[in-house]
Short mmCIF file of C-alpha atoms in Angstrom, two decimals:
data_model
loop_
_atom_site.label_atom_id
_atom_site.label_comp_id
_atom_site.label_asym_id
_atom_site.label_seq_id
_atom_site.Cartn_x
_atom_site.Cartn_y
_atom_site.Cartn_z
CA MET A 896 12.76 20.22 7.84
CA TYR A 897 9.35 21.69 7.90
CA ALA A 898 10.45 25.39 8.74
CA SER A 899 9.20 26.58 5.43
CA ILE A 900 5.69 25.37 5.87
CA ARG A 901 3.12 28.13 5.65
CA TRP A 902 -0.43 28.99 5.24
CA ILE A 903 -1.66 29.85 1.84
CA ALA A 904 -4.36 32.31 1.94
CA ARG A 905 -7.68 31.42 0.16
CA ARG A 906 -8.62 33.53 -2.83
CA ASP A 907 -10.66 36.26 -1.88
CA ALA A 908 -12.52 36.67 -5.01
CA PRO A 909 -13.78 33.43 -6.34
CA LEU A 910 -15.15 33.57 -9.84
CA ALA A 911 -19.12 34.66 -9.57
CA ALA A 912 -21.29 32.26 -10.90
CA GLU A 913 -22.64 34.59 -13.51
CA ALA A 914 -19.45 35.99 -14.81
CA LEU A 915 -18.32 34.76 -18.09
CA LEU A 916 -14.69 35.04 -18.68
CA ARG A 917 -13.51 36.79 -21.78
CA PHE A 918 -10.64 34.74 -23.73
CA ASP A 919 -7.51 36.43 -24.38
CA PRO A 920 -4.44 34.15 -25.30
CA ALA A 921 -2.00 36.97 -24.76
CA GLU A 922 -3.26 36.58 -20.88
CA PHE A 923 -1.54 33.08 -20.63
CA ILE A 924 2.15 32.75 -19.98
CA PRO A 925 4.23 31.08 -21.33
CA ALA A 926 2.35 31.58 -24.79
CA LEU A 927 -0.68 28.99 -25.02
CA LYS A 928 0.14 26.17 -27.30
CA THR A 929 -1.93 23.07 -28.37
CA ARG A 930 0.16 20.07 -27.29
CA LEU A 931 -2.39 17.51 -28.51
CA LEU A 932 -4.58 17.32 -31.37
CA ILE A 933 -7.27 14.52 -31.35
CA LEU A 934 -8.75 13.82 -34.45
CA GLN A 935 -11.64 11.58 -35.25
CA PRO A 936 -11.05 9.81 -38.39
CA THR A 937 -14.46 7.87 -37.77
CA PRO A 938 -16.80 7.62 -35.29
CA PHE A 939 -17.19 3.80 -36.23
CA CYS A 940 -16.07 1.18 -33.89
CA ASN A 941 -16.24 -2.66 -34.80
CA LEU A 942 -16.51 -3.42 -31.35
CA ARG A 943 -19.20 -3.01 -28.67
CA CYS A 944 -17.27 -2.89 -25.15
CA ASP A 945 -20.15 -2.41 -22.68
CA TYR A 946 -18.41 0.50 -20.90
CA CYS A 947 -17.87 2.77 -24.09
CA TYR A 948 -18.98 6.28 -23.75
CA LEU A 949 -18.85 7.12 -27.30
CA PRO A 950 -22.16 8.03 -29.12
CA HIS A 951 -22.67 7.68 -32.89
CA ARG A 952 -20.39 4.54 -32.89
CA ASP A 953 -22.40 2.76 -35.59
CA ASP A 954 -21.73 5.68 -38.20
CA LYS A 955 -19.50 4.73 -40.74
CA ALA A 956 -18.80 8.28 -41.79
CA ARG A 957 -15.16 9.17 -42.42
CA MET A 958 -12.95 12.25 -42.10
CA SER A 959 -12.09 13.93 -45.42
CA LEU A 960 -8.43 15.32 -46.02
CA ASP A 961 -9.78 18.63 -46.43
CA THR A 962 -10.89 18.43 -42.68
CA VAL A 963 -7.72 17.08 -41.61
CA ARG A 964 -6.05 20.02 -43.23
CA ALA A 965 -8.34 22.41 -42.03
CA SER A 966 -8.08 21.14 -38.55
CA VAL A 967 -4.17 21.82 -38.53
CA ARG A 968 -4.41 25.12 -40.51
CA ARG A 969 -6.76 26.35 -37.64
CA LEU A 970 -4.20 25.92 -35.14
CA ALA A 971 -1.48 27.40 -37.17
CA GLU A 972 -3.62 30.74 -38.10
CA ALA A 973 -4.23 31.15 -34.21
CA GLY A 974 -0.89 30.91 -33.12
CA LEU A 975 -1.40 27.81 -31.40
CA LEU A 976 1.06 25.75 -33.24
CA GLY A 977 4.49 25.62 -31.09
CA ASP A 978 7.41 23.47 -32.43
CA SER A 979 5.83 20.29 -31.72
CA LEU A 980 2.48 18.84 -31.98
CA THR A 981 1.01 15.39 -31.16
CA VAL A 982 -1.82 14.30 -33.64
CA VAL A 983 -3.88 11.44 -32.06
CA TRP A 984 -6.20 9.51 -34.13
CA HIS A 985 -9.08 8.37 -31.90
CA ALA A 986 -12.41 8.37 -30.64
CA GLY A 987 -13.94 5.31 -32.80
CA GLU A 988 -11.61 2.74 -33.85
CA PRO A 989 -8.89 4.43 -36.02
CA LEU A 990 -8.18 1.26 -37.92
CA ALA A 991 -11.70 1.11 -39.21
CA VAL A 992 -10.22 3.56 -41.74
CA PRO A 993 -7.69 2.03 -44.18
CA PRO A 994 -4.00 2.36 -44.24
CA ASP A 995 -4.21 4.73 -47.30
CA PHE A 996 -6.21 7.19 -45.44
CA TYR A 997 -3.12 7.83 -42.79
CA GLU A 998 -0.96 7.99 -45.74
CA ALA A 999 -2.56 11.03 -47.08
CA ALA A 1000 -3.53 12.30 -43.95
CA ILE A 1001 -0.13 12.42 -42.39
CA ALA A 1002 1.19 14.08 -45.43
CA ALA A 1003 -1.80 16.69 -45.12
CA CYS A 1004 -0.88 17.50 -41.66
CA THR A 1005 2.74 17.85 -42.41
CA GLU A 1006 1.95 20.25 -45.21
CA ALA A 1007 -0.70 22.08 -43.33
CA ALA A 1008 1.73 22.54 -40.32
CA GLY A 1009 4.86 23.76 -42.29
CA PRO A 1010 8.55 22.86 -41.34
CA GLN A 1011 8.80 24.72 -38.20
CA CYS A 1012 6.45 22.20 -36.50
CA GLU A 1013 7.75 18.83 -35.38
CA LEU A 1014 4.45 16.21 -35.73
CA SER A 1015 4.32 12.90 -34.15
CA HIS A 1016 1.47 10.76 -34.68
CA SER A 1017 -0.42 8.23 -32.09
CA ILE A 1018 -3.04 5.57 -32.83
CA GLN A 1019 -5.02 4.02 -29.70
CA THR A 1020 -6.42 0.67 -31.27
CA ASN A 1021 -8.27 -2.18 -30.08
CA ALA A 1022 -5.90 -4.07 -32.33
CA VAL A 1023 -8.06 -6.56 -33.86
CA LEU A 1024 -7.66 -5.27 -37.42
CA ILE A 1025 -4.02 -5.21 -37.27
CA ASP A 1026 -2.13 -6.76 -40.18
CA ASP A 1027 1.24 -6.47 -42.02
CA ALA A 1028 -0.37 -3.27 -43.96
CA TRP A 1029 -0.68 -1.63 -40.81
CA CYS A 1030 2.45 -2.63 -39.36
CA ARG A 1031 4.37 -1.00 -42.34
CA LEU A 1032 2.38 2.06 -42.09
CA PHE A 1033 3.42 2.33 -38.20
CA LYS A 1034 6.92 1.71 -39.00
CA ARG A 1035 7.07 4.00 -42.12
CA HIS A 1036 5.72 6.78 -40.14
CA ARG A 1037 7.16 6.04 -36.70
CA ILE A 1038 3.33 6.26 -35.26
CA ARG A 1039 3.25 5.36 -31.54
CA VAL A 1040 0.87 2.69 -31.25
CA GLY A 1041 -1.21 2.03 -28.00
CA VAL A 1042 -3.44 -1.12 -27.59
CA SER A 1043 -6.65 -1.35 -25.73
CA VAL A 1044 -6.75 -4.59 -23.88
CA ASP A 1045 -7.72 -5.33 -20.38
CA GLY A 1046 -5.54 -8.17 -19.14
CA PRO A 1047 -6.09 -11.93 -19.49
CA ALA A 1048 -9.27 -13.10 -21.34
CA ALA A 1049 -11.20 -13.90 -18.01
CA MET A 1050 -10.99 -10.03 -17.49
CA HIS A 1051 -10.89 -8.52 -21.21
CA ASP A 1052 -13.88 -10.59 -22.64
CA LEU A 1053 -16.30 -9.38 -19.66
CA HIS A 1054 -16.55 -6.23 -21.61
CA ARG A 1055 -14.52 -6.12 -24.65
CA ARG A 1056 -16.79 -7.84 -27.14
CA THR A 1057 -17.71 -7.78 -30.80
CA ARG A 1058 -21.13 -6.39 -31.94
CA ASN A 1059 -22.15 -10.18 -32.01
CA GLY A 1060 -21.52 -10.44 -28.43
CA HIS A 1061 -18.07 -12.54 -28.70
CA GLY A 1062 -14.95 -12.01 -27.05
CA THR A 1063 -12.20 -10.48 -28.81
CA HIS A 1064 -8.96 -11.26 -26.54
CA GLY A 1065 -7.96 -13.71 -29.02
CA ARG A 1066 -7.98 -11.27 -32.06
CA VAL A 1067 -6.12 -8.70 -29.95
CA LEU A 1068 -3.62 -11.35 -28.79
CA SER A 1069 -3.03 -11.99 -32.79
CA GLY A 1070 -2.76 -7.98 -33.44
CA MET A 1071 -0.14 -7.77 -30.65
CA ALA A 1072 1.80 -10.63 -31.96
CA LYS A 1073 1.80 -9.01 -35.48
CA LEU A 1074 3.28 -5.88 -33.82
CA ARG A 1075 5.89 -7.91 -32.11
CA ASP A 1076 6.60 -9.67 -35.67
CA HIS A 1077 7.57 -6.41 -37.04
CA GLY A 1078 9.70 -5.12 -34.04
CA ILE A 1079 7.19 -2.44 -33.06
CA GLU A 1080 7.09 -1.32 -29.46
CA PHE A 1081 3.74 -0.72 -28.20
CA HIS A 1082 2.23 0.53 -24.81
CA ALA A 1083 -1.25 -0.96 -23.56
CA ILE A 1084 -4.11 0.89 -22.13
CA ALA A 1085 -6.38 -1.26 -19.72
CA VAL A 1086 -9.92 -0.38 -18.50
CA VAL A 1087 -9.93 -1.63 -14.96
CA THR A 1088 -13.34 -2.57 -13.51
CA ALA A 1089 -14.47 -3.52 -10.37
CA ASP A 1090 -14.12 -7.11 -11.93
CA THR A 1091 -10.31 -6.65 -12.34
CA LEU A 1092 -9.62 -5.76 -8.82
CA PRO A 1093 -9.21 -9.01 -7.11
CA HIS A 1094 -6.71 -10.08 -9.73
CA ALA A 1095 -3.91 -7.60 -9.77
CA ARG A 1096 -1.22 -10.19 -10.04
CA ASP A 1097 -2.85 -11.95 -12.78
CA PHE A 1098 -3.31 -8.52 -14.35
CA ALA A 1099 0.28 -7.38 -14.23
CA ARG A 1100 1.66 -10.86 -15.23
CA PHE A 1101 -0.53 -10.76 -18.28
CA PHE A 1102 1.44 -7.66 -19.53
CA VAL A 1103 4.86 -8.91 -18.63
CA GLU A 1104 4.19 -12.15 -20.82
CA GLN A 1105 3.11 -10.25 -23.41
CA GLY A 1106 6.02 -8.24 -23.86
CA VAL A 1107 4.19 -5.00 -23.09
CA ARG A 1108 6.56 -2.67 -21.00
CA GLU A 1109 4.24 0.37 -20.47
CA VAL A 1110 0.66 -0.13 -19.44
CA GLY A 1111 -1.84 2.72 -18.28
CA CYS A 1112 -4.86 1.76 -16.07
CA ASN A 1113 -8.00 3.76 -17.06
CA PHE A 1114 -10.20 3.00 -14.01
CA ASP A 1115 -13.62 2.76 -15.10
CA GLU A 1116 -15.22 6.01 -15.60
CA ALA A 1117 -18.85 7.03 -15.74
CA GLU A 1118 -18.89 9.26 -18.81
CA GLY A 1119 -21.35 9.76 -21.89
CA LEU A 1120 -23.17 6.55 -22.69
CA HIS A 1121 -21.66 4.51 -19.82
CA GLY A 1122 -23.50 6.06 -16.91
CA GLU A 1123 -22.15 4.28 -14.08
CA SER A 1124 -18.73 3.27 -12.81
CA SER A 1125 -18.26 -0.11 -11.31
CA LEU A 1126 -15.62 1.26 -8.92
CA GLY A 1127 -18.52 3.61 -7.39
CA GLY A 1128 -18.75 0.93 -4.44
CA ALA A 1129 -15.29 -0.69 -4.44
CA GLU A 1130 -12.74 2.22 -3.55
CA GLU A 1131 -11.38 0.27 -0.80
CA ARG A 1132 -10.91 -2.85 -3.08
CA HIS A 1133 -9.28 -0.26 -5.66
CA GLU A 1134 -6.89 0.87 -3.01
CA ALA A 1135 -5.86 -2.83 -2.43
CA PHE A 1136 -5.51 -3.42 -6.16
CA LEU A 1137 -3.26 -0.32 -6.70
CA ALA A 1138 -1.05 -1.64 -3.73
CA GLU A 1139 -0.79 -5.06 -5.16
CA LEU A 1140 0.03 -3.70 -8.71
CA MET A 1141 2.55 -1.39 -7.09
CA ALA A 1142 4.24 -4.53 -5.51
CA CYS A 1143 4.25 -6.27 -8.79
CA ALA A 1144 5.75 -3.32 -10.55
CA SER A 1145 8.37 -2.64 -7.82
CA ASP A 1146 9.73 -6.44 -8.44
CA ASP A 1147 13.42 -6.12 -9.61
CA ALA A 1148 12.47 -8.76 -11.86
CA SER A 1149 9.49 -7.17 -13.53
CA PRO A 1150 9.93 -4.85 -16.65
CA LEU A 1151 6.34 -3.47 -16.40
CA ARG A 1152 5.95 0.41 -15.94
CA VAL A 1153 2.62 1.31 -14.61
CA ARG A 1154 1.56 4.85 -16.05
CA GLU A 1155 -0.27 6.08 -13.06
CA PHE A 1156 2.89 5.06 -10.80
CA ILE A 1157 5.23 6.82 -13.25
CA TYR A 1158 3.20 9.65 -13.34
CA ALA A 1159 2.98 10.17 -9.52
CA ALA A 1160 6.93 9.69 -9.18
CA HIS A 1161 7.18 12.36 -11.76
CA LEU A 1162 4.87 14.76 -9.54
CA ILE A 1163 6.63 13.94 -6.67
CA GLY A 1164 10.13 14.46 -8.22
CA GLU A 1165 9.42 17.53 -10.20
CA GLY A 1166 6.00 18.91 -9.47
CA LEU A 1167 3.65 19.93 -12.05
CA PRO A 1168 4.62 22.86 -14.23
CA ARG A 1169 2.77 26.04 -13.61
CA TYR A 1170 1.58 28.58 -16.00
CA GLN A 1171 0.49 32.43 -15.42
CA TRP A 1172 -3.03 33.40 -16.16
CA ARG A 1173 -3.90 36.85 -15.15
CA GLY A 1174 -0.97 37.18 -12.93
CA GLU A 1175 -1.66 34.01 -11.01
CA ALA A 1176 0.50 31.09 -11.35
CA LEU A 1177 -1.79 27.78 -11.78
CA PRO A 1178 -0.44 23.87 -11.83
CA PHE A 1179 -1.02 22.92 -15.37
CA ASN A 1180 -3.69 20.69 -16.54
CA ALA A 1181 -4.48 20.35 -20.30
CA GLN A 1182 -8.13 19.62 -19.48
CA VAL A 1183 -8.99 23.00 -18.02
CA VAL A 1184 -6.70 25.33 -20.01
CA PRO A 1185 -8.36 26.32 -23.25
CA PHE A 1186 -6.84 24.93 -26.60
CA ALA A 1187 -3.82 23.19 -24.84
CA LEU A 1188 -6.06 20.08 -26.39
CA VAL A 1189 -8.00 20.60 -29.57
CA ASN A 1190 -10.64 17.88 -30.68
CA VAL A 1191 -11.87 17.88 -33.98
CA ALA A 1192 -14.64 15.39 -35.01
CA TRP A 1193 -14.95 13.60 -38.44
CA ASN A 1194 -17.14 16.35 -39.83
CA GLY A 1195 -14.80 19.17 -38.48
CA ASP A 1196 -16.59 19.90 -35.55
CA CYS A 1197 -14.20 21.16 -32.82
CA GLY A 1198 -13.93 21.41 -29.06
CA THR A 1199 -11.31 21.86 -26.50
CA PHE A 1200 -11.10 20.82 -22.76
CA SER A 1201 -11.80 17.13 -22.21
CA PRO A 1202 -11.64 15.19 -25.43
CA GLU A 1203 -14.55 12.82 -24.28
CA LEU A 1204 -17.14 16.00 -24.25
CA LEU A 1205 -16.80 16.47 -28.03
CA GLY A 1206 -20.19 15.48 -29.56
CA GLN A 1207 -21.76 14.51 -26.11
CA PRO A 1208 -25.25 15.82 -26.02
CA SER A 1209 -25.91 18.47 -23.16
CA GLY A 1210 -28.66 20.76 -22.64
CA ALA A 1211 -26.71 23.08 -20.44
CA PHE A 1212 -23.74 23.37 -22.69
CA ASP A 1213 -22.72 23.19 -26.16
CA PHE A 1214 -19.22 21.25 -26.36
CA THR A 1215 -18.91 21.90 -29.85
CA LEU A 1216 -17.79 25.22 -30.34
CA GLY A 1217 -17.60 25.47 -33.99
CA ASN A 1218 -16.54 23.73 -37.16
CA VAL A 1219 -13.09 23.99 -38.61
CA HIS A 1220 -14.19 24.56 -41.98
CA ARG A 1221 -16.58 27.71 -41.02
CA ASP A 1222 -14.57 28.92 -37.70
CA ALA A 1223 -11.59 30.40 -36.90
CA LEU A 1224 -10.69 28.72 -33.40
CA LEU A 1225 -10.18 32.39 -31.76
CA ALA A 1226 -13.63 33.34 -33.10
CA CYS A 1227 -15.25 30.38 -31.39
CA ALA A 1228 -13.70 31.50 -28.15
CA SER A 1229 -15.21 34.93 -28.60
CA ARG A 1230 -18.76 33.31 -28.76
CA PRO A 1231 -21.19 33.28 -25.40
CA GLY A 1232 -21.22 29.40 -25.75
CA PHE A 1233 -17.55 28.97 -25.43
CA ARG A 1234 -17.52 31.66 -22.64
CA ARG A 1235 -20.16 29.89 -20.52
CA LEU A 1236 -18.19 26.37 -21.11
CA TRP A 1237 -14.51 28.05 -20.02
CA SER A 1238 -16.44 30.12 -17.19
CA ALA A 1239 -17.76 26.87 -15.82
CA ILE A 1240 -14.86 25.01 -15.88
CA ALA A 1241 -12.80 27.66 -14.69
CA ARG A 1242 -14.86 27.90 -11.65
CA GLY A 1243 -14.59 24.08 -11.30
CA THR A 1244 -10.61 24.80 -11.01
CA ARG A 1245 -11.40 27.11 -8.20
CA THR A 1246 -13.57 24.91 -6.40
CA CYS A 1247 -10.57 22.15 -6.77
CA GLU A 1248 -8.22 24.92 -5.70
CA GLY A 1249 -10.28 25.54 -2.32
CA GLY A 1250 -11.53 22.00 -1.71
CA CYS A 1251 -8.93 19.62 -2.46
CA SER A 1252 -5.31 18.85 -0.89
CA HIS A 1253 -3.88 17.56 -4.27
CA PHE A 1254 -4.81 20.64 -6.27
CA ASP A 1255 -0.87 21.55 -6.57
CA TYR A 1256 -0.37 18.14 -8.37
CA CYS A 1257 -3.48 18.03 -10.53
CA GLY A 1258 -4.61 21.69 -11.24
CA GLY A 1259 -8.31 21.13 -11.37
CA GLY A 1260 -9.39 17.50 -12.10
CA ALA A 1261 -11.15 16.32 -15.54
CA PRO A 1262 -14.27 18.43 -16.82
CA VAL A 1263 -15.95 15.40 -18.19
CA ASN A 1264 -15.99 13.39 -14.96
CA LYS A 1265 -17.04 16.30 -13.32
CA TRP A 1266 -20.17 16.71 -15.70
CA TYR A 1267 -21.07 12.99 -15.83
CA GLU A 1268 -20.41 12.33 -11.90
CA ASN A 1269 -21.40 15.54 -10.29
CA GLY A 1270 -23.57 16.98 -13.20
CA ASP A 1271 -21.64 20.19 -12.75
CA LEU A 1272 -18.67 21.51 -14.49
CA ALA A 1273 -18.12 23.85 -11.45
CA SER A 1274 -17.76 21.04 -9.05
CA GLY A 1275 -14.84 19.35 -7.44
CA GLU A 1276 -13.80 15.95 -6.53
CA THR A 1277 -14.97 13.12 -8.48
CA LEU A 1278 -14.19 9.15 -8.46
CA TYR A 1279 -12.04 9.80 -11.26
CA CYS A 1280 -10.09 12.03 -9.14
CA ARG A 1281 -9.58 9.42 -6.41
CA SER A 1282 -8.84 6.63 -8.47
CA MET A 1283 -6.57 8.14 -11.07
CA VAL A 1284 -4.78 10.85 -9.18
CA LYS A 1285 -5.04 10.91 -5.41
CA ARG A 1286 -4.69 7.15 -4.45
CA PRO A 1287 -1.94 6.49 -6.72
CA PHE A 1288 0.05 9.53 -5.66
CA ASP A 1289 -0.84 8.75 -2.20
CA LEU A 1290 0.74 5.04 -2.32
CA VAL A 1291 3.75 6.04 -4.25
CA LEU A 1292 4.53 9.03 -1.76
CA ARG A 1293 4.11 6.58 1.15
CA ALA A 1294 6.27 4.08 -0.18
CA MET A 1295 9.10 6.53 -1.04
CA GLU A 1296 8.69 7.94 2.85
CA GLU A 1297 9.23 4.40 3.91
CA LYS A 1298 12.14 4.08 1.73
CA ALA A 1299 13.72 7.45 2.96
CA GLY A 1300 12.71 6.64 6.42
CA VAL A 1301 10.88 9.92 6.66
CA VAL A 1302 8.33 10.53 8.99
CA PRO A 1303 5.33 11.94 7.46
CA ALA A 1304 4.19 15.41 8.90
CA GLN A 1305 1.19 14.92 10.63
CA ALA A 1306 0.50 18.24 12.42
CA VAL A 1307 1.58 21.98 11.95
CA ALA A 1308 1.78 24.32 14.95
CA MET B 926 -53.08 21.76 -9.91
CA PRO B 927 -53.70 24.42 -12.58
CA GLN B 928 -50.75 25.37 -14.20
CA SER B 929 -50.24 28.91 -13.27
CA LEU B 930 -50.89 27.89 -9.68
CA ARG B 931 -48.10 25.46 -9.80
CA ALA B 932 -45.89 27.89 -11.33
CA ARG B 933 -46.83 30.33 -8.40
CA VAL B 934 -45.96 27.83 -5.92
CA SER B 935 -42.56 27.04 -7.66
CA PHE B 936 -41.83 30.38 -7.79
CA GLY B 937 -42.78 31.20 -4.35
CA LEU B 938 -40.52 28.25 -2.89
CA ARG B 939 -37.51 29.17 -4.89
CA ARG B 940 -37.52 32.71 -3.56
CA PHE B 941 -38.30 31.37 -0.09
CA LEU B 942 -35.02 28.90 -0.72
CA SER B 943 -32.95 31.59 -1.73
CA LEU B 944 -33.68 33.77 1.08
CA LEU B 945 -33.08 31.08 3.30
CA GLY B 946 -29.60 30.62 1.61
CA LEU B 947 -28.76 34.45 1.84
CA LEU B 948 -29.65 34.29 5.52
CA ALA B 949 -27.43 31.20 6.04
CA ALA B 950 -24.67 32.88 4.44
CA ALA B 951 -25.00 35.96 6.46
CA ALA B 952 -25.11 34.00 9.61
CA ALA B 953 -22.15 31.93 8.88
CA PRO B 954 -18.87 32.95 10.77
CA VAL B 955 -16.20 34.59 8.61
CA GLN B 956 -13.12 32.43 8.49
CA ALA B 957 -10.98 34.04 5.81
CA SER B 958 -7.73 34.25 8.25
CA VAL B 959 -8.34 30.52 9.39
CA PRO B 960 -6.83 27.85 7.63
CA THR B 961 -9.22 25.32 6.21
CA ASP B 962 -8.84 21.60 7.02
CA VAL B 963 -8.02 21.29 3.21
CA GLU B 964 -5.41 24.18 3.47
CA HIS B 965 -3.88 22.16 6.37
CA GLN B 966 -4.12 19.02 4.24
CA ARG B 967 -2.48 20.59 1.22
CA VAL B 968 0.58 22.18 3.29
CA LEU B 969 1.11 18.62 4.75
CA LEU B 970 1.23 17.12 1.82
CA GLN B 971 3.56 19.81 0.48
CA ALA B 972 5.85 19.14 3.30
CA ARG B 973 5.64 15.26 2.85
CA VAL B 974 6.81 15.61 -0.99
CA ALA B 975 9.64 18.13 -0.12
CA ALA B 976 11.01 15.85 2.59
CA VAL B 977 11.06 13.01 0.10
CA ARG B 978 12.83 14.90 -2.23
CA ASP B 979 15.35 16.48 0.25
CA ALA B 980 16.14 12.86 1.74
CA MET B 981 16.68 11.87 -1.96
CA LEU B 982 18.63 14.56 -3.03
CA VAL B 983 20.93 14.24 0.17
CA GLN B 984 21.45 10.56 -0.48
CA GLN B 985 22.32 10.95 -4.00
CA ASN B 986 24.31 13.75 -3.43
CA LEU B 987 22.28 15.68 -6.15
CA ARG B 988 21.26 19.35 -6.76
CA ALA B 989 17.85 20.36 -6.40
CA ASP B 990 17.72 21.69 -10.04
CA ASP B 991 19.39 18.62 -11.42
CA PRO B 992 17.23 18.00 -14.65
CA ALA B 993 17.25 14.37 -14.01
CA ARG B 994 16.14 14.28 -10.41
CA SER B 995 13.08 12.28 -11.19
CA ASP B 996 14.76 9.57 -12.86
CA ARG B 997 17.18 9.52 -10.07
CA LEU B 998 14.23 9.30 -7.89
CA ALA B 999 12.95 6.28 -9.42
CA GLN B 1000 16.40 4.95 -9.41
CA TRP B 1001 16.87 5.64 -5.49
CA PHE B 1002 13.34 4.43 -5.04
CA ASN B 1003 14.69 0.95 -6.51
CA TRP B 1004 12.47 1.20 -9.64
CA PRO B 1005 15.28 0.48 -11.95
CA ASN B 1006 12.61 -0.63 -14.56
CA TRP B 1007 11.44 3.08 -14.44
CA MET B 1008 15.10 4.23 -15.69
CA ASN B 1009 15.34 5.08 -19.40
CA TRP B 1010 11.72 6.41 -19.22
CA ASN B 1011 11.44 8.33 -22.36
CA ASN B 1012 7.83 8.80 -23.01
CA TRP B 1013 7.27 10.62 -20.12
CA ASN B 1014 6.29 13.93 -22.13
CA ASN B 1015 3.94 11.95 -24.32
CA TRP B 1016 2.40 10.22 -21.20
CA ALA B 1017 2.20 13.59 -19.48
CA ASN B 1018 0.30 15.04 -22.30
CA TRP B 1019 -1.94 12.34 -22.86
CA GLY B 1020 -3.03 11.91 -19.36
CA ASN B 1021 -6.02 9.86 -19.77
CA TRP B 1022 -7.45 10.74 -22.95
CA PHE B 1023 -6.89 7.37 -24.64
CA ASN B 1024 -9.78 5.62 -23.44
CA ARG B 1025 -10.99 2.15 -23.98
#
């Protein structure tokens, strides 16, 4: 069974620290297309969660329709629009902007994208403002809704609070009930902190009882204003949490799907798609491939790579590459600021390739986590890698080996 | 300490450390042809994944290029609730980008 095992030679020519990459979209096969356009309707958030990474969340500025239009047009003129695009409204509380804005903004996106590109829209919300008007908007435009909720009240209210310091769990439940009343399916994303780790079963039970079929676990990350993850000294407990959560999700009676396990199962079943760049076949990771994701702030400032980087202060790099009102995206990519950023991220991908056993199933980690955890975009493994990628992958793989009666390979002659 | 002296000491120290790094690199044994521990681990992981896929394909009598193989894998793994997973593309694209 293991006859095909062979050593893979290390690359002989790692990127030199001083080399600046030149960006040419023609060097990517298949052709580079933006999969996800993340638009920040406002930087404002009505809550004050203690693990939030966003700067400027007191700022009530709002994205103009001109900015919405310009964002999509910039993709089209750069040849980055494929036959489909997901627009995500995020990075502030998107429901702090009224439904009327989205009626006009969705029309503006459709007009700017043209008939060749199928657009879909997604919103990630804290749910406390959801009412009938929002639900009508979601249904009318088939907007995919994600609710940020951290589990039962005892877990949620520890961190997700109002600006006055009060828990928000009750209001989130009301918002979720409103969605159910309108027959709107939604998924949940929960930030899992060290406080959650002893309570995997309660955590899972909450989502099942709330009728949530799909939940993603965002394991507490050190990013932006949130400088330290509570999981830093709790990795064994994190593993135990995952194991128990998997036992809950594997129960035949449980309808709960956990994003991290599903993702791992797909990686095992299908592998990660590869793309060619300068003749090399690399596993695809949208956070390290230029313009696979495009992020636009309320005022038109734009960036690519990890969305959380946009607008973050940094002395070493400018994470804002330009502004959609002034700059063509490919013009941004020819500037030294972009080239420095991409070169550092590409060196980070090389670091992962040379130093991580899971590279084939990840493709280079998350630049934002490398930056905030290691202080170096060119670095390798982070806590994020271990908690979000490696541990769930290993857990699912072990469970599948047991099911298959396969003895894991231990050594190679 | 006068600013100029501090700058000179700092400069000298950096030069010294840089030289030390070059000497260490030169003295390190060349290992280009020797598999590293990470490469070893990577190959083992690939083998483990391939073994699970092979076992599932055999047990389910599926072809390796069956487009539904990951869903069949989930079914075989007795996670029926994973069936009809139609949001894979969205979730795969989104990754972790919906924070908080």
